Short mmCIF file of C-alpha atoms in Angstrom, two decimals:
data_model
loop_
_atom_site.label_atom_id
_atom_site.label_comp_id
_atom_site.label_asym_id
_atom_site.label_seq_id
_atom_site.Cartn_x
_atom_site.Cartn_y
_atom_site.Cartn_z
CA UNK Y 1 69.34 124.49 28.55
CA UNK Y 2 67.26 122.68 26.09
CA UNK Y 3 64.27 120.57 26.59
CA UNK Y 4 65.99 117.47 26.35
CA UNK Y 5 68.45 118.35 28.76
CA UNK Y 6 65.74 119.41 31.00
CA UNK Y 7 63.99 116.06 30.58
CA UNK Y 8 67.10 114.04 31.73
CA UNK Y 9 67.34 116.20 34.25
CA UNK Y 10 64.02 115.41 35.78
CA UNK Y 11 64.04 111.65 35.29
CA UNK Y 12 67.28 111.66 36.60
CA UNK Y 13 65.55 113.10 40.27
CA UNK Y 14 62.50 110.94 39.96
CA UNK Y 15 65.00 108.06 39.57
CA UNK Y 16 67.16 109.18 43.01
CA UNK Y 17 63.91 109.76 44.92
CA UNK Y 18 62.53 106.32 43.85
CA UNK Y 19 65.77 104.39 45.14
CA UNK Y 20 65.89 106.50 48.15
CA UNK Y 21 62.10 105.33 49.20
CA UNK Y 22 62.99 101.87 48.15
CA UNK Y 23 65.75 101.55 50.07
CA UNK Y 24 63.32 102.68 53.36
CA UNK Y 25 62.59 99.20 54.07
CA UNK Y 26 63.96 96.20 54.12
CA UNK Y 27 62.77 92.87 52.04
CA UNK Y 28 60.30 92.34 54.96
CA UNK Y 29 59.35 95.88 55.42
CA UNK Y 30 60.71 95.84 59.23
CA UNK Y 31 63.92 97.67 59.28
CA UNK Y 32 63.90 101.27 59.06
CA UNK Y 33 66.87 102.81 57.51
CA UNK Y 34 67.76 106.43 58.66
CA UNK Y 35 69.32 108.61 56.09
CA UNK Y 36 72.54 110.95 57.07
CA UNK Y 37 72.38 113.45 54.34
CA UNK Y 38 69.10 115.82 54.41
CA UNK Y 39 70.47 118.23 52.51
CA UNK Y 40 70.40 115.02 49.52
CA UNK Y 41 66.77 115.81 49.03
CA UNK Y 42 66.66 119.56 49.57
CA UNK Y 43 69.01 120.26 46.70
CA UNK Y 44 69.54 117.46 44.78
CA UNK Y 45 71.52 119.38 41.84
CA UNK Y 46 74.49 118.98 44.38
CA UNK Y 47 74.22 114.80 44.15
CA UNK Y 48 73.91 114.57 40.35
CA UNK Y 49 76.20 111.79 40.17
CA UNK Y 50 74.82 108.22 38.99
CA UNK Y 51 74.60 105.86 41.65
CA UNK Y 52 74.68 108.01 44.75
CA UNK Y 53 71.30 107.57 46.33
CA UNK Y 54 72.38 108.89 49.57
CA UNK Y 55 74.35 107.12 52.60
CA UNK Y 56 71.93 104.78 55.07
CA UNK Y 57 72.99 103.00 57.82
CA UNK Y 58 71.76 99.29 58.53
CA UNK Y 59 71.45 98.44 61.84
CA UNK Y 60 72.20 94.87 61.38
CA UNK Y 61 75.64 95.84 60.16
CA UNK Y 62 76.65 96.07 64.07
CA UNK Y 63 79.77 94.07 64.81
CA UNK Y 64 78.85 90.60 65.84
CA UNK Y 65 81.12 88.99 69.02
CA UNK Y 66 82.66 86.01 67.62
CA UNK Y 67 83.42 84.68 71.06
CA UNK Y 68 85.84 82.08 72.02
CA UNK Y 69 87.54 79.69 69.64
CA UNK Y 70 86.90 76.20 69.62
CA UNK Y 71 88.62 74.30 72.75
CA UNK Y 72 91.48 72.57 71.87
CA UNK Y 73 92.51 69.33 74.76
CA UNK Y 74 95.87 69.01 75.54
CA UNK Y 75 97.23 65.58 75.31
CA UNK Y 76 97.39 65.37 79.38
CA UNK Y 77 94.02 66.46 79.61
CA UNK Y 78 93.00 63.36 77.93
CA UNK Y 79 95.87 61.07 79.15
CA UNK Y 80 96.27 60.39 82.22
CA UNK Y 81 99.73 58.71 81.68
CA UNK Y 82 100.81 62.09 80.30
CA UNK Y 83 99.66 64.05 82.91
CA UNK Y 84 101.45 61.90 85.30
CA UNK Y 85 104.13 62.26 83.71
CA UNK Y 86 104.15 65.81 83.44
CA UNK Y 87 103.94 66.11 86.87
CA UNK Y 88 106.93 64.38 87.55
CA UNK Y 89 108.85 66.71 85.24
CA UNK Y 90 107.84 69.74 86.95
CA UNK Y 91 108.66 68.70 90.64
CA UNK Y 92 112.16 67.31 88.85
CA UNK Y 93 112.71 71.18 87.64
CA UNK Y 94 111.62 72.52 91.58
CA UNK Y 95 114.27 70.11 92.92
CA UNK Y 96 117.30 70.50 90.38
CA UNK Y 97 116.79 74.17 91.36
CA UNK Y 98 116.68 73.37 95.05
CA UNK Y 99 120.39 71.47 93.90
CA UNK Y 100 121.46 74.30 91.89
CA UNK Y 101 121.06 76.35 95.18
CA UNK Y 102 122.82 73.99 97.23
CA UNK Y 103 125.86 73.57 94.39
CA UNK Y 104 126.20 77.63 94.76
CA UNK Y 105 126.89 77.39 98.13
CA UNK Y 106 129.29 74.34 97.63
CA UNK Y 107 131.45 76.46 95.29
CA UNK Y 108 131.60 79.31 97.85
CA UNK Y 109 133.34 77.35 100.05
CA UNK Y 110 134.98 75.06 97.82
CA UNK Y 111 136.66 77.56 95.89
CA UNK Y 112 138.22 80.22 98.09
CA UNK Y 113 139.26 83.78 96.77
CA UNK Y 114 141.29 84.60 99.35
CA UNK Y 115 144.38 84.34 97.93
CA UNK Y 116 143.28 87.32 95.59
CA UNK Y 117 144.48 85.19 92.56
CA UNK Y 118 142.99 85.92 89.13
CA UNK Y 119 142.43 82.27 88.34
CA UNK Y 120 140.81 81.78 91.93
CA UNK Y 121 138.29 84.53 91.39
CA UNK Y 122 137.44 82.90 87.74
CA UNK Y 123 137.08 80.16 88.92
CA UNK Y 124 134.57 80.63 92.48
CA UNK Y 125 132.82 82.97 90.14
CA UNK Y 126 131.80 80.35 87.13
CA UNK Y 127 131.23 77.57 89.77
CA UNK Y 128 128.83 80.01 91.80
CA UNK Y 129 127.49 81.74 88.84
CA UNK Y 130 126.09 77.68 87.37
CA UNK Y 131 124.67 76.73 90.49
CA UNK Y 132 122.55 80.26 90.61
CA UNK Y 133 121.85 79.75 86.78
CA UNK Y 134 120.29 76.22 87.48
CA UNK Y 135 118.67 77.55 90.31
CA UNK Y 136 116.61 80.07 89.10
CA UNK Y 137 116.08 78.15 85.51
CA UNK Y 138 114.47 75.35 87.51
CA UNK Y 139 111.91 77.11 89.30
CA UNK Y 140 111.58 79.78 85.94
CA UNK Y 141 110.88 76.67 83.18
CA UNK Y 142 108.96 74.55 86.33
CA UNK Y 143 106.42 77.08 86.98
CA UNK Y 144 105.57 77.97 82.91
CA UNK Y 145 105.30 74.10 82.68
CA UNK Y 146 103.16 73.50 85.36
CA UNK Y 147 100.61 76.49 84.19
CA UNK Y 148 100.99 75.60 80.46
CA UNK Y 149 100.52 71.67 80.95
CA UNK Y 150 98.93 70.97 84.34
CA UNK Y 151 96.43 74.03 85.51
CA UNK Y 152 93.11 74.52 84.10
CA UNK Y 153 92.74 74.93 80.65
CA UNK Y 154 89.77 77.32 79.79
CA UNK Y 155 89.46 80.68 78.44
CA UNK Y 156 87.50 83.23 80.39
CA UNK Y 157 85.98 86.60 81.08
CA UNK Y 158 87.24 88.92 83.66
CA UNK Y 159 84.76 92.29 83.76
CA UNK Y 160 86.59 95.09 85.67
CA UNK Y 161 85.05 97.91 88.02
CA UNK Y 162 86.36 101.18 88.40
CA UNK Y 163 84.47 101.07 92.03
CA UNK Y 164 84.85 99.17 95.28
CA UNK Y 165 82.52 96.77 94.84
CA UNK Y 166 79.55 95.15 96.62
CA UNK Y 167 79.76 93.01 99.73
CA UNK Y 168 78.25 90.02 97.10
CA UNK Y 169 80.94 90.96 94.78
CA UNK Y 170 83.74 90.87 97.50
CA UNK Y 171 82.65 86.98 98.77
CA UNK Y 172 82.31 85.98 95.36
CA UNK Y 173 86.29 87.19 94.89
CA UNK Y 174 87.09 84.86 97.71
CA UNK Y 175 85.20 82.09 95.87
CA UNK Y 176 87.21 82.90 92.80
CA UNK Y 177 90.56 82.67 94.86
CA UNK Y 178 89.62 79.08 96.28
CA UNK Y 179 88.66 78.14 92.36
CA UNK Y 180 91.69 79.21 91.09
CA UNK Y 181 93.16 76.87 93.86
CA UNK Y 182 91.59 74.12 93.08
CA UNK Y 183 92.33 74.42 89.14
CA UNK Y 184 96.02 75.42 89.60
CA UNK Y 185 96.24 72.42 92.16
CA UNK Y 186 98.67 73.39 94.43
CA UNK Y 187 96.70 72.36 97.46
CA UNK Y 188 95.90 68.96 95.90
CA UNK Y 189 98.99 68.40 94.07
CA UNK Y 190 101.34 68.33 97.03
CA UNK Y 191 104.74 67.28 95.84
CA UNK Y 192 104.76 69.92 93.32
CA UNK Y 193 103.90 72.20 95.97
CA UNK Y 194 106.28 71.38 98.59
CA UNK Y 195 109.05 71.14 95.56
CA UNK Y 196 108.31 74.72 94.98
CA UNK Y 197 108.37 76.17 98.26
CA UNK Y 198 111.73 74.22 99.01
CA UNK Y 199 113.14 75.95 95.87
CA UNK Y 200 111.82 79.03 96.81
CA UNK Y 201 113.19 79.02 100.33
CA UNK Y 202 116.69 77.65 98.86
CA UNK Y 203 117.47 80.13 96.20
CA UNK Y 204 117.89 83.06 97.95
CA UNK Y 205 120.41 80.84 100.08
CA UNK Y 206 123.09 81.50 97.87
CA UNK Y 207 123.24 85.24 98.07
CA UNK Y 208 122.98 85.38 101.63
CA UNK Y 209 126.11 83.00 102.02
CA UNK Y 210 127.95 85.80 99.49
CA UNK Y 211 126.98 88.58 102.11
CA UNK Y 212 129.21 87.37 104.20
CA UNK Y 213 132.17 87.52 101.43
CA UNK Y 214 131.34 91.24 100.75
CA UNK Y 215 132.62 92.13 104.57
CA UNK Y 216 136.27 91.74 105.92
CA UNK Y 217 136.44 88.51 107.67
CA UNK Y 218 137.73 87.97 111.12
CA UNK Y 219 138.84 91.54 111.80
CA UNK Y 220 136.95 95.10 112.75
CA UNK Y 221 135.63 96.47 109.49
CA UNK Y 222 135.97 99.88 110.94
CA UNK Y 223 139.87 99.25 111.03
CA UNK Y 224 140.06 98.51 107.61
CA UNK Y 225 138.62 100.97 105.95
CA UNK Y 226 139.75 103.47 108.34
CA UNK Y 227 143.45 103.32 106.93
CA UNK Y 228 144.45 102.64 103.43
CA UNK Y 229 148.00 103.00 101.73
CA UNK Y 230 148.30 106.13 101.89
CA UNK Y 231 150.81 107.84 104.18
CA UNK Y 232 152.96 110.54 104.55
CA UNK Y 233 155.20 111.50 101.32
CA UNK Y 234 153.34 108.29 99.22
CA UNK Y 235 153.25 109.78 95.80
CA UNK Y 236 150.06 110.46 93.63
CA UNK Y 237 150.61 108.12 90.73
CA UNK Y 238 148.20 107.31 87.27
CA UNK Y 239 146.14 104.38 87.54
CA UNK Y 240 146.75 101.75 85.82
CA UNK Y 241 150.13 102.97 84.50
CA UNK Y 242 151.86 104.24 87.92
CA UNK Y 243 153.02 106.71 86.62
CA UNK Y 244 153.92 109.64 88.94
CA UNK Y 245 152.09 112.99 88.64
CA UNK Y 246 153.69 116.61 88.70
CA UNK Y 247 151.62 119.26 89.76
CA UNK Y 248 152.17 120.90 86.52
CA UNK Y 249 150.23 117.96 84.50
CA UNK Y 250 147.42 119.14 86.65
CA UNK Y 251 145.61 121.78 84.33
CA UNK Y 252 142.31 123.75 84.79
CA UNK Y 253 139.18 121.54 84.40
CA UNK Y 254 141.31 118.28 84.21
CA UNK Y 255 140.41 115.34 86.29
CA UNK Y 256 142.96 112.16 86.81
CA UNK Y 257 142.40 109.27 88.59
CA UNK Y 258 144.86 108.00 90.99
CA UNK Y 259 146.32 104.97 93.21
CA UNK Y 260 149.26 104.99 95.62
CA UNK Y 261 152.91 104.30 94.15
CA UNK Y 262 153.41 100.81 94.65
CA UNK Y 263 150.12 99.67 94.41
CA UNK Y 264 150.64 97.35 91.56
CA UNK Y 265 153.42 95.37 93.08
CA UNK Y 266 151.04 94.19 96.42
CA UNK Y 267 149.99 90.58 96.13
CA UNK Y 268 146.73 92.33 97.77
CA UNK Y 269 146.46 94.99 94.94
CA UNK Y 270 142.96 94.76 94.16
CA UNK Y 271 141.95 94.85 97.67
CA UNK Y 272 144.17 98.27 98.54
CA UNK Y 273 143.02 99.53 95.27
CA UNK Y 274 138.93 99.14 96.63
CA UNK Y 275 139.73 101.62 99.37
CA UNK Y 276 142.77 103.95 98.37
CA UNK Y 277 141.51 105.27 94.80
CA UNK Y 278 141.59 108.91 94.53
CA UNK Y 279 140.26 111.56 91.89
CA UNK Y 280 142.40 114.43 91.45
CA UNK Y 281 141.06 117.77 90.26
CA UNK Y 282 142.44 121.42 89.70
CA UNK Y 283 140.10 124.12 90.21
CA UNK Y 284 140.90 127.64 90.40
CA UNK Y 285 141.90 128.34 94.22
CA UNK Y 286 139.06 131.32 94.59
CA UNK Y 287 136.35 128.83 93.38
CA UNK Y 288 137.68 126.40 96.91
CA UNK Y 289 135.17 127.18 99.96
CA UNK Y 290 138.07 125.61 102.37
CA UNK Y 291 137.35 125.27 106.18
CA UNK Y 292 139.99 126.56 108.16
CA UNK Y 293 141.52 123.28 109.33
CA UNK Y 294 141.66 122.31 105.75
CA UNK Y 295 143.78 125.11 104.47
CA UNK Y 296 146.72 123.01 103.56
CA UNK Y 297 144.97 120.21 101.85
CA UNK Y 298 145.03 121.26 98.31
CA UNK Y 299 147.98 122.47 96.86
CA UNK Y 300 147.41 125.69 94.35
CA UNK Y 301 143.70 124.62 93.38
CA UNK Y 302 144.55 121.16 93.27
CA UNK Y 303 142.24 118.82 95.30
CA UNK Y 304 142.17 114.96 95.98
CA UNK Y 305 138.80 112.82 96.62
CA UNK Y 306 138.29 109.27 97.98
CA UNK Y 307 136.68 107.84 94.51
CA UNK Y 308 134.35 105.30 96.21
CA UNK Y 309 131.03 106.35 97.20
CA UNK Y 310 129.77 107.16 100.46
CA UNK Y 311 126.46 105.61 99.53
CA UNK Y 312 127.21 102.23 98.64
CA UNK Y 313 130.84 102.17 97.70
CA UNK Y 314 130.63 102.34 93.87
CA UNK Y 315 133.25 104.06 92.22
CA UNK Y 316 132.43 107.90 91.78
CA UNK Y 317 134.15 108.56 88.02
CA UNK Y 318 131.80 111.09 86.46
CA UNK Y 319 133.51 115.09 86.45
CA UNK Y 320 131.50 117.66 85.15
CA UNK Y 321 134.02 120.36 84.77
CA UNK Y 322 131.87 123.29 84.18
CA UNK Y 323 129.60 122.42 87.55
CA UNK Y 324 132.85 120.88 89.39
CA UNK Y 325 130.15 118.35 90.40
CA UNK Y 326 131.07 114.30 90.97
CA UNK Y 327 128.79 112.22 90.20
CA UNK Y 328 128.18 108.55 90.99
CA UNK Y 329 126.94 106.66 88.12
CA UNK Y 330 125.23 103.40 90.14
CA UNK Y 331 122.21 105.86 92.14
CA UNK Y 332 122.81 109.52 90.94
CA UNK Y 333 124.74 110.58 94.11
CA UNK Y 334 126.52 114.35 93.47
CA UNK Y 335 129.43 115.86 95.26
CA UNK Y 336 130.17 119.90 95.03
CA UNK Y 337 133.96 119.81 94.93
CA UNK Y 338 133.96 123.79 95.22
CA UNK Y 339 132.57 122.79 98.81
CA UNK Y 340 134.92 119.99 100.01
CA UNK Y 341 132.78 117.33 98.14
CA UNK Y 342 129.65 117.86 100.00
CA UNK Y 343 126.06 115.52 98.85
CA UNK Y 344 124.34 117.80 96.59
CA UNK Y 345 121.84 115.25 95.50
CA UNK Y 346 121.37 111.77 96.12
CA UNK Y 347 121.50 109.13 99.00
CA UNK Y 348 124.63 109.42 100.15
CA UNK Y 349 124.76 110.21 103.29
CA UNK Y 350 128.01 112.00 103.46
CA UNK Y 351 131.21 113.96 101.64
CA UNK Y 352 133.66 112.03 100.13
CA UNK Y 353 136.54 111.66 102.56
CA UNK Y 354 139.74 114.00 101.33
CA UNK Y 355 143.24 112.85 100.90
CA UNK Y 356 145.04 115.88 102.03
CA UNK Y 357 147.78 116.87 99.40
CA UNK Y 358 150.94 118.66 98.39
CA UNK Y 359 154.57 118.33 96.35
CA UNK Y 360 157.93 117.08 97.01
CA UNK Y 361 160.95 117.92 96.27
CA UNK Y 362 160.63 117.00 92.54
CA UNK Y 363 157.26 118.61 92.28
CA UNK Y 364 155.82 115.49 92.34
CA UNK Y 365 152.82 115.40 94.34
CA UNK Y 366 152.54 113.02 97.73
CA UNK Y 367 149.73 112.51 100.06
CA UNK Y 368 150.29 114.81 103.26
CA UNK Y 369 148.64 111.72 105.30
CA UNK Y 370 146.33 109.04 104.64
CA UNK Y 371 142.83 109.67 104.60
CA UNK Y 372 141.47 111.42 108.07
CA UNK Y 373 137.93 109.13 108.23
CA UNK Y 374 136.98 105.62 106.75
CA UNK Y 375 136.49 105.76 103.20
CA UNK Y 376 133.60 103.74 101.87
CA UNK Y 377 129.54 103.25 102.68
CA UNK Y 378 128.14 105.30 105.25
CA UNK Y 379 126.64 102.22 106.54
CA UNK Y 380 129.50 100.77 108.38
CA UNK Y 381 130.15 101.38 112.06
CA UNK Y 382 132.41 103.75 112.16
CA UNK Y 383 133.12 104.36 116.27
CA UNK Y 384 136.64 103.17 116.81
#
């Protein structure tokens, strides 16, 4: 090195050491600055670069809370026309809901499904499914109107503790409670309220009036889904085709599901159809764990199951042929078929009944008997 290069090479440090005490203080001479880098000043050959006097922090630099925007009125809160009139639409929303409620129930009863015809159903369902709609849209767009246009308007602060806190702090939730009271007005605004709690009460109204439709009407529940169609010599046919089924379209691992022959000419055919479906499986006979007053049930591996659920009567549809496992899609229920469809996992609360089995004649195969308990939800009565 030369002795110019060694002359730069000094001014250059004099000049970094001279920014880095300038830059100690402030304007004012009150603000400290702390540097980060030590090792800046203890070899300096490493920071050679122009401009780089070292990193400081500032303390004023600290992020500054910009707080709450500026408060925007709403035209209510400065109209009292407006406000009025705001009012009026959201008690109007409570009682078109309380109507919907009432127009749900109307259509239950107007509209009959009895007969079991398609047009019927349509029809009780879209008259039914309105009045619910309005229902619940009148108290759903009432309520966001009410808090968006009528309730206090102010922004606030809410500091949480991660501890049960002091008896002070506990009395002064209550007096939070009674001031969000008295800015949501429901105790002073009275017609809103009581609008509210009458479409609250009448909603639900609805549903409990289709409870009733979900249970056989004026006979013993127990009765009916004790027997189905099938009987004696009934053949196992394909649903929806008909179809009957030979034992030897039955092959390892397949899985078919199944009505009653004649099923599809009933006027009732739905209704049958909710209590006599059937899966039909062939496992191989030494996988079968068969009690001994089953031994005739299953015809060369070949098993029949009632398809609705024991739980809550939803159709069980799932086969996993490597597990021989059913399992009910609606809450997870499984059924070992290897041991006469026993609850593996899940609520149900018991096997799914068996439809006792074997072949005609033709080879077809025909139910032996109809099923030997009710089919269906475990939570019927079921003493005869």
């Amino acid at each position: 090195m030369d002795h110019g290069q060694v002359q730069l090479t000094i001014e250059r440090r004099h000049h970094s050491s001279a920014r880095r005490r300038a830059m100690a203080q402030d304007d004012s001479g009150s603000v400290e600055l702390a540097e980060t880098s030590s090792t800046a000043l203890e070899h300096p050959a490493d920071h050679e670069r122009p401009g780089d006097p070292g990193t400081a922090i500032i303390l004023q630099d600290a992020p500054v809370n910009p707080g709450f925007p500026a408060h925007r009125p709403r035209v209510g809160d400065t109209d009292p026309k407006q406000n009025r009139r705001t009012e009026r639409t959201v008690f109007t929303l409570f009682y078109l809901s309380i109507a919907g409620s009432v127009w749900a129930i109307a259509a239950y009863l107007a509209f009959p499904i009895e007969s079991g015809n398609l047009h019927d159903i349509r029809i009780s369902t879209l008259f039914i499914g309105l009045g619910m709609v309005l229902a619940l849209l009148g108290i759903g767009i009432g309520a966001v109107h009410w808090a968006k246009a009528l309730m206090a308007d102010h922004e606030g602060i809410d500091i949480r503790h991660p501890v049960r806190g002091s008896d002070e702090t506990r009395e002064r939730s209550i007096e939070i409670f009674e001031e969000a009271n008295e800015e949501s007005g429901f105790g002073r605004r009275t017609l809103i309220r009581n609008s509210l709690i009458g479409a609250l009460v009448a909603f639900p109204l609805p549903a409990v009036v289709l409870f009733r439709g979900l249970a056989p009407q004026n006979v013993d529940p127990v009765k009916e889904l004790k027997h189905t169609m099938w009987a004696k010599g009934t053949r196992l046919t394909k649903d929806p085709t008909g179809l009957p089924i030979k034992a030897s379209d039955v092959t390892l691992g397949s899985v078919f599901h199944v009505i009653p022959d004649g099923l599809n000419d009933r006027e009732d055919a739905l209704e049958q159809k909710a209590t006599a479906a059937v899966l039909l499986m062939r496992l191989k006979p030494e996988d079968l764990h068969v009690s001994p007053d089953r031994k005739d049930w299953n015809y060369h591996g070949i098993v029949a199951y009632s398809k609705i659920c024991t739980h809550v009567g939803c159709p069980v549809a799932l086969y996993e042929q490597q597990t021989h496992h059913l399992l009910c899609p609606c809450h997870q229920s499984q059924f070992d078929i290897t041991h006469e469809a026993r609850v593996i996992f899940g609520p149900a609360g018991r096997p799914l009944p068996q439809l006792p089995i074997t072949v005609d004649d033709e080879g077809y195969l025909v139910a032996r008997s109809d099923f030997h308990e009710p089919v269906g939800p475990s939570f019927w009565e079921r003493n005869s």
